[in-house]
Amino acid sequence: MHGIQKFFTYTLPGTTQAFTQMGVPLPGISAPLVAGVELIGGLLLIAGVLTRWAGAALAVNMLVAIALVHLKAGFFNPNGVEFPLVLLAAAAALAVAGPGRYRLPAGPA
């Protein structure tokens, strides 16, 4: 949903501007990259396809988001690391464990 939001609600120019204001390095490159990872990675996880790769990409995405944006807001929501840490843990677990039994047949897990 955050990928869809970055592409269609905020738009890529708006997301790039937000990344600039947050101090994200290379916002012209990182904004579309993050939006793509969030959109495509999320869809792959839902489908159970390339789960390990999608989980790894989303885990890296969350590590960077925590380091650049959320850490300075402390632990608790709405802007702290509390929820991003849960997303990081879930994505990392999927990267390590794979999709499990319920996935689209796409080769070995």
Coordinates of N, CA, C and O in Angstrom, one line a residue:
M1 N 0.8 -1.2 0.0 CA 0.0 0.0 0.0 C 0.9 1.3 0.0 O 0.5 2.3 -0.6
H2 N 2.0 1.2 0.7 CA 2.9 2.4 0.7 C 3.5 2.7 -0.7 O 3.7 3.8 -1.1
G3 N 3.7 1.6 -1.5 CA 4.2 1.8 -2.8 C 3.1 2.5 -3.7 O 3.4 3.4 -4.5
I4 N 1.9 2.0 -3.6 CA 0.8 2.6 -4.3 C 0.6 4.1 -3.9 O 0.5 4.9 -4.8
Q5 N 0.7 4.3 -2.6 CA 0.6 5.7 -2.1 C 1.7 6.6 -2.7 O 1.4 7.7 -3.1
K6 N 2.9 6.1 -2.8 CA 4.0 6.9 -3.3 C 3.9 7.2 -4.8 O 4.3 8.2 -5.3
F7 N 3.3 6.2 -5.5 CA 3.2 6.4 -7.0 C 1.9 7.2 -7.3 O 2.0 8.1 -8.1
F8 N 0.8 6.9 -6.7 CA -0.5 7.5 -7.1 C -1.1 8.5 -6.2 O -1.8 9.4 -6.7
T9 N -0.8 8.5 -4.9 CA -1.4 9.6 -4.1 C -0.4 10.7 -4.0 O -0.8 11.9 -4.3
Y10 N 0.8 10.5 -3.5 CA 1.8 11.5 -3.4 C 2.4 11.9 -4.7 O 2.9 13.0 -4.9
T11 N 2.4 10.9 -5.6 CA 3.1 11.0 -6.9 C 4.6 10.9 -6.7 O 5.1 11.3 -5.6
L12 N 5.4 10.5 -7.7 CA 6.8 10.4 -7.6 C 7.5 11.8 -7.3 O 8.4 11.9 -6.5
P13 N 7.0 12.9 -8.0 CA 7.6 14.2 -7.7 C 7.3 14.6 -6.2 O 8.2 15.1 -5.6
G14 N 6.1 14.3 -5.7 CA 5.8 14.6 -4.3 C 6.6 13.8 -3.4 O 7.1 14.3 -2.3
T15 N 6.8 12.5 -3.7 CA 7.6 11.6 -2.9 C 9.1 12.1 -2.9 O 9.7 12.1 -1.8
T16 N 9.5 12.5 -4.1 CA 10.9 13.0 -4.2 C 11.1 14.2 -3.3 O 12.1 14.4 -2.6
Q17 N 10.1 15.1 -3.3 CA 10.2 16.3 -2.5 C 10.2 16.0 -1.0 O 10.9 16.5 -0.2
A18 N 9.4 15.0 -0.6 CA 9.3 14.6 0.8 C 10.6 14.0 1.2 O 11.1 14.2 2.3
F19 N 11.2 13.1 0.3 CA 12.5 12.5 0.6 C 13.6 13.6 0.8 O 14.5 13.5 1.6
T20 N 13.5 14.7 -0.1 CA 14.4 15.8 0.0 C 14.3 16.5 1.4 O 15.3 16.7 2.0
Q21 N 13.1 16.7 1.8 CA 12.9 17.4 3.1 C 13.3 16.5 4.3 O 13.7 17.0 5.3
M22 N 13.2 15.2 4.1 CA 13.6 14.3 5.2 C 15.2 14.1 5.2 O 15.7 13.4 6.1
G23 N 15.8 14.6 4.2 CA 17.3 14.4 4.1 C 17.7 13.0 3.5 O 18.9 12.6 3.8
V24 N 16.9 12.4 2.8 CA 17.2 11.1 2.2 C 18.2 11.4 1.1 O 17.9 12.2 0.2
P25 N 19.3 10.6 1.0 CA 20.3 10.9 0.0 C 19.7 10.5 -1.4 O 18.9 9.6 -1.6
L26 N 20.2 11.3 -2.4 CA 19.8 11.1 -3.8 C 18.3 10.9 -4.0 O 17.8 9.9 -4.5
P27 N 17.5 11.8 -3.6 CA 16.0 11.6 -3.6 C 15.4 11.4 -4.9 O 14.4 10.7 -5.1
G28 N 16.0 11.9 -6.0 CA 15.5 11.7 -7.3 C 15.7 10.2 -7.8 O 14.9 9.7 -8.6
I29 N 16.6 9.5 -7.2 CA 16.8 8.1 -7.5 C 16.1 7.2 -6.4 O 15.5 6.2 -6.7
S30 N 16.3 7.6 -5.1 CA 15.8 6.8 -4.0 C 14.3 6.8 -4.0 O 13.7 5.8 -3.6
A31 N 13.6 7.9 -4.3 CA 12.1 7.9 -4.2 C 11.5 6.9 -5.2 O 10.7 6.1 -4.7
P32 N 11.8 6.9 -6.5 CA 11.2 5.8 -7.3 C 11.7 4.4 -7.0 O 10.9 3.5 -7.1
L33 N 12.9 4.3 -6.5 CA 13.4 3.0 -6.1 C 12.6 2.4 -4.9 O 12.2 1.3 -4.9
V34 N 12.4 3.3 -3.9 CA 11.7 2.8 -2.7 C 10.2 2.5 -3.1 O 9.7 1.5 -2.7
A35 N 9.6 3.4 -3.9 CA 8.3 3.2 -4.3 C 8.1 1.9 -5.0 O 7.2 1.1 -4.8
G36 N 9.1 1.6 -5.9 CA 9.0 0.3 -6.7 C 9.2 -0.9 -5.8 O 8.5 -1.9 -5.9
V37 N 10.2 -0.8 -4.9 CA 10.4 -1.9 -4.0 C 9.2 -2.2 -3.1 O 8.8 -3.3 -2.9
E38 N 8.6 -1.1 -2.6 CA 7.4 -1.3 -1.8 C 6.2 -1.8 -2.6 O 5.5 -2.7 -2.1
L39 N 6.0 -1.4 -3.8 CA 4.9 -1.8 -4.6 C 5.1 -3.2 -5.1 O 4.3 -4.1 -4.8
I40 N 6.2 -3.5 -5.8 CA 6.4 -4.8 -6.4 C 6.7 -5.8 -5.3 O 6.3 -6.9 -5.4
G41 N 7.5 -5.4 -4.3 CA 7.9 -6.3 -3.2 C 6.6 -6.8 -2.5 O 6.5 -8.0 -2.2
G42 N 5.7 -5.9 -2.2 CA 4.5 -6.2 -1.5 C 3.6 -7.1 -2.4 O 3.1 -8.1 -1.8
L43 N 3.5 -6.9 -3.7 CA 2.7 -7.8 -4.5 C 3.3 -9.1 -4.6 O 2.6 -10.2 -4.6
L44 N 4.7 -9.2 -4.7 CA 5.3 -10.5 -4.7 C 5.1 -11.3 -3.4 O 4.9 -12.5 -3.4
L45 N 5.1 -10.6 -2.3 CA 4.8 -11.3 -1.0 C 3.4 -11.8 -0.9 O 3.2 -12.9 -0.5
I46 N 2.5 -11.0 -1.4 CA 1.1 -11.4 -1.4 C 0.9 -12.7 -2.2 O 0.2 -13.6 -1.9
A47 N 1.6 -12.7 -3.4 CA 1.5 -13.8 -4.3 C 2.3 -15.0 -3.9 O 2.1 -16.1 -4.3
G48 N 3.3 -14.8 -3.0 CA 4.2 -15.9 -2.6 C 5.2 -16.2 -3.6 O 5.6 -17.4 -3.7
V49 N 5.5 -15.3 -4.4 CA 6.5 -15.5 -5.5 C 7.8 -14.7 -5.2 O 7.7 -13.5 -4.8
L50 N 8.9 -15.3 -5.4 CA 10.2 -14.7 -5.1 C 10.2 -14.1 -3.7 O 10.7 -13.0 -3.4
T51 N 9.6 -14.8 -2.8 CA 9.4 -14.3 -1.4 C 10.7 -13.9 -0.7 O 10.8 -12.9 0.0
R52 N 11.7 -14.8 -0.8 CA 13.0 -14.5 -0.2 C 13.6 -13.2 -0.7 O 14.1 -12.4 0.1
W53 N 13.6 -13.0 -2.0 CA 14.1 -11.8 -2.6 C 13.3 -10.5 -2.2 O 13.9 -9.5 -1.8
A54 N 12.0 -10.7 -2.3 CA 11.1 -9.5 -1.9 C 11.3 -9.2 -0.4 O 11.4 -8.0 -0.1
G55 N 11.3 -10.2 0.4 CA 11.5 -10.0 1.8 C 12.9 -9.3 2.1 O 12.9 -8.4 2.9
A56 N 13.9 -9.8 1.4 CA 15.2 -9.1 1.6 C 15.2 -7.7 1.2 O 15.7 -6.8 1.9
A57 N 14.6 -7.4 0.0 CA 14.5 -6.0 -0.4 C 13.7 -5.1 0.5 O 14.1 -4.0 0.8
L58 N 12.6 -5.6 1.0 CA 11.8 -4.9 1.9 C 12.5 -4.7 3.3 O 12.3 -3.7 3.9
A59 N 13.3 -5.7 3.7 CA 14.0 -5.6 5.0 C 15.1 -4.5 4.8 O 15.2 -3.6 5.8
V60 N 15.8 -4.4 3.7 CA 16.8 -3.4 3.5 C 16.1 -2.0 3.5 O 16.5 -1.0 4.1
N61 N 14.9 -2.0 2.8 CA 14.1 -0.7 2.7 C 13.8 -0.2 4.1 O 13.9 1.0 4.4
M62 N 13.4 -1.1 5.0 CA 13.0 -0.7 6.4 C 14.2 -0.3 7.2 O 14.2 0.6 8.0
L63 N 15.3 -1.0 7.0 CA 16.6 -0.6 7.7 C 17.0 0.8 7.4 O 17.3 1.6 8.3
V64 N 16.9 1.1 6.1 CA 17.3 2.5 5.7 C 16.2 3.5 6.2 O 16.6 4.6 6.7
A65 N 14.9 3.2 6.1 CA 13.9 4.1 6.6 C 14.1 4.3 8.1 O 13.9 5.4 8.6
I66 N 14.4 3.2 8.9 CA 14.6 3.4 10.3 C 15.8 4.3 10.6 O 15.8 5.2 11.4
A67 N 16.9 4.0 9.9 CA 18.1 4.8 10.1 C 18.0 6.3 9.7 O 18.5 7.2 10.4
L68 N 17.3 6.6 8.6 CA 17.3 7.9 8.1 C 16.1 8.7 8.6 O 16.2 10.0 8.7
V69 N 15.0 8.1 8.9 CA 13.8 8.8 9.3 C 13.3 8.6 10.7 O 13.0 9.5 11.5
H70 N 13.1 7.3 11.0 CA 12.3 7.0 12.2 C 13.1 7.0 13.5 O 12.6 7.3 14.6
L71 N 14.4 6.7 13.4 CA 15.3 6.7 14.6 C 15.2 8.0 15.4 O 15.1 8.0 16.7
K72 N 15.3 9.1 14.8 CA 15.3 10.4 15.5 C 14.0 10.7 16.1 O 13.9 11.6 17.0
A73 N 12.9 10.0 15.8 CA 11.6 10.2 16.4 C 11.4 9.4 17.7 O 10.3 9.4 18.3
G74 N 12.4 8.6 18.0 CA 12.2 7.8 19.2 C 11.6 6.4 18.9 O 11.6 6.0 17.8
F75 N 11.1 5.8 19.9 CA 10.6 4.4 19.8 C 9.2 4.3 19.4 O 8.8 3.6 18.5
F76 N 8.3 5.1 20.0 CA 6.9 4.9 19.8 C 6.3 5.6 18.6 O 6.9 6.6 18.1
N77 N 5.1 5.1 18.2 CA 4.4 5.7 17.1 C 3.9 7.1 17.5 O 3.9 7.4 18.6
P78 N 3.6 7.9 16.5 CA 3.4 7.7 15.2 C 4.6 7.6 14.2 O 4.5 7.1 13.2
N79 N 5.7 8.2 14.6 CA 6.8 8.3 13.7 C 8.1 7.6 14.2 O 9.1 7.6 13.5
G80 N 8.0 7.0 15.4 CA 9.2 6.3 15.9 C 9.4 5.0 15.2 O 8.8 4.6 14.2
V81 N 10.4 4.2 15.8 CA 10.8 2.9 15.2 C 9.9 1.7 15.5 O 10.1 0.7 15.0
E82 N 9.0 1.9 16.4 CA 8.1 0.8 16.9 C 7.5 0.0 15.7 O 7.8 -1.2 15.6
F83 N 6.8 0.6 14.8 CA 6.1 -0.2 13.8 C 7.1 -0.6 12.7 O 7.1 -1.7 12.2
P84 N 8.0 0.3 12.2 CA 9.0 -0.1 11.2 C 9.9 -1.3 11.7 O 10.3 -2.1 10.9
L85 N 10.2 -1.4 13.0 CA 10.9 -2.6 13.5 C 10.1 -3.9 13.3 O 10.6 -4.9 12.9
V86 N 8.8 -3.8 13.4 CA 7.9 -5.0 13.2 C 8.0 -5.3 11.7 O 8.1 -6.5 11.4
L87 N 7.9 -4.3 10.8 CA 7.9 -4.6 9.4 C 9.3 -5.2 9.0 O 9.4 -6.1 8.2
L88 N 10.4 -4.7 9.6 CA 11.7 -5.2 9.4 C 11.8 -6.6 9.8 O 12.3 -7.5 9.0
A89 N 11.3 -6.9 11.0 CA 11.3 -8.3 11.5 C 10.5 -9.3 10.6 O 11.0 -10.4 10.3
A90 N 9.4 -8.9 10.2 CA 8.5 -9.7 9.3 C 9.2 -9.9 7.9 O 9.2 -11.0 7.4
A91 N 9.7 -8.9 7.4 CA 10.4 -9.0 6.1 C 11.6 -9.9 6.2 O 11.9 -10.7 5.3
A92 N 12.4 -9.7 7.2 CA 13.6 -10.5 7.4 C 13.3 -12.0 7.6 O 13.9 -12.8 7.1
A93 N 12.2 -12.2 8.4 CA 11.8 -13.6 8.6 C 11.4 -14.3 7.3 O 11.7 -15.4 7.0
L94 N 10.6 -13.5 6.4 CA 10.3 -14.1 5.1 C 11.5 -14.3 4.2 O 11.5 -15.2 3.5
A95 N 12.5 -13.4 4.3 CA 13.7 -13.6 3.5 C 14.4 -14.8 4.0 O 15.0 -15.5 3.1
V96 N 14.4 -15.1 5.2 CA 15.1 -16.3 5.8 C 14.3 -17.6 5.6 O 14.8 -18.6 5.1
A97 N 13.1 -17.5 5.9 CA 12.2 -18.8 6.0 C 11.6 -19.1 4.6 O 11.2 -20.2 4.4
G98 N 11.4 -18.1 3.8 CA 10.7 -18.3 2.5 C 9.2 -18.3 2.7 O 8.7 -18.0 3.8
P99 N 8.4 -18.6 1.7 CA 7.0 -18.4 1.7 C 6.2 -19.5 2.4 O 5.0 -19.3 2.7
G100 N 6.8 -20.7 2.6 CA 6.0 -21.7 3.2 C 5.1 -22.5 2.2 O 5.3 -22.4 1.0
R101 N 4.2 -23.2 2.7 CA 3.3 -24.1 1.9 C 2.4 -23.3 0.9 O 2.2 -23.7 -0.2
Y102 N 1.9 -22.2 1.4 CA 0.8 -21.5 0.6 C 1.4 -20.4 -0.3 O 1.6 -19.3 0.2
R103 N 1.8 -20.8 -1.5 CA 2.4 -19.8 -2.4 C 2.0 -20.3 -3.8 O 1.5 -21.4 -4.0
L104 N 2.1 -19.4 -4.8 CA 1.9 -19.8 -6.2 C 3.1 -20.7 -6.6 O 4.2 -20.4 -6.2
P105 N 2.9 -21.7 -7.4 CA 4.0 -22.6 -7.8 C 4.9 -21.8 -8.7 O 4.5 -21.4 -9.8
A106 N 6.1 -21.5 -8.2 CA 7.1 -20.8 -9.0 C 8.4 -21.4 -8.9 O 9.4 -20.7 -8.9
G107 N 8.5 -22.7 -8.6 CA 9.8 -23.3 -8.4 C 10.1 -23.5 -7.0 O 9.2 -23.4 -6.1
P108 N 11.3 -23.8 -6.6 CA 11.7 -24.1 -5.2 C 11.5 -22.9 -4.3 O 11.6 -21.8 -4.7
A109 N 11.1 -23.2 -3.1 CA 10.9 -22.1 -2.1 C 12.3 -21.6 -1.8 O 12.6 -20.6 -1.3

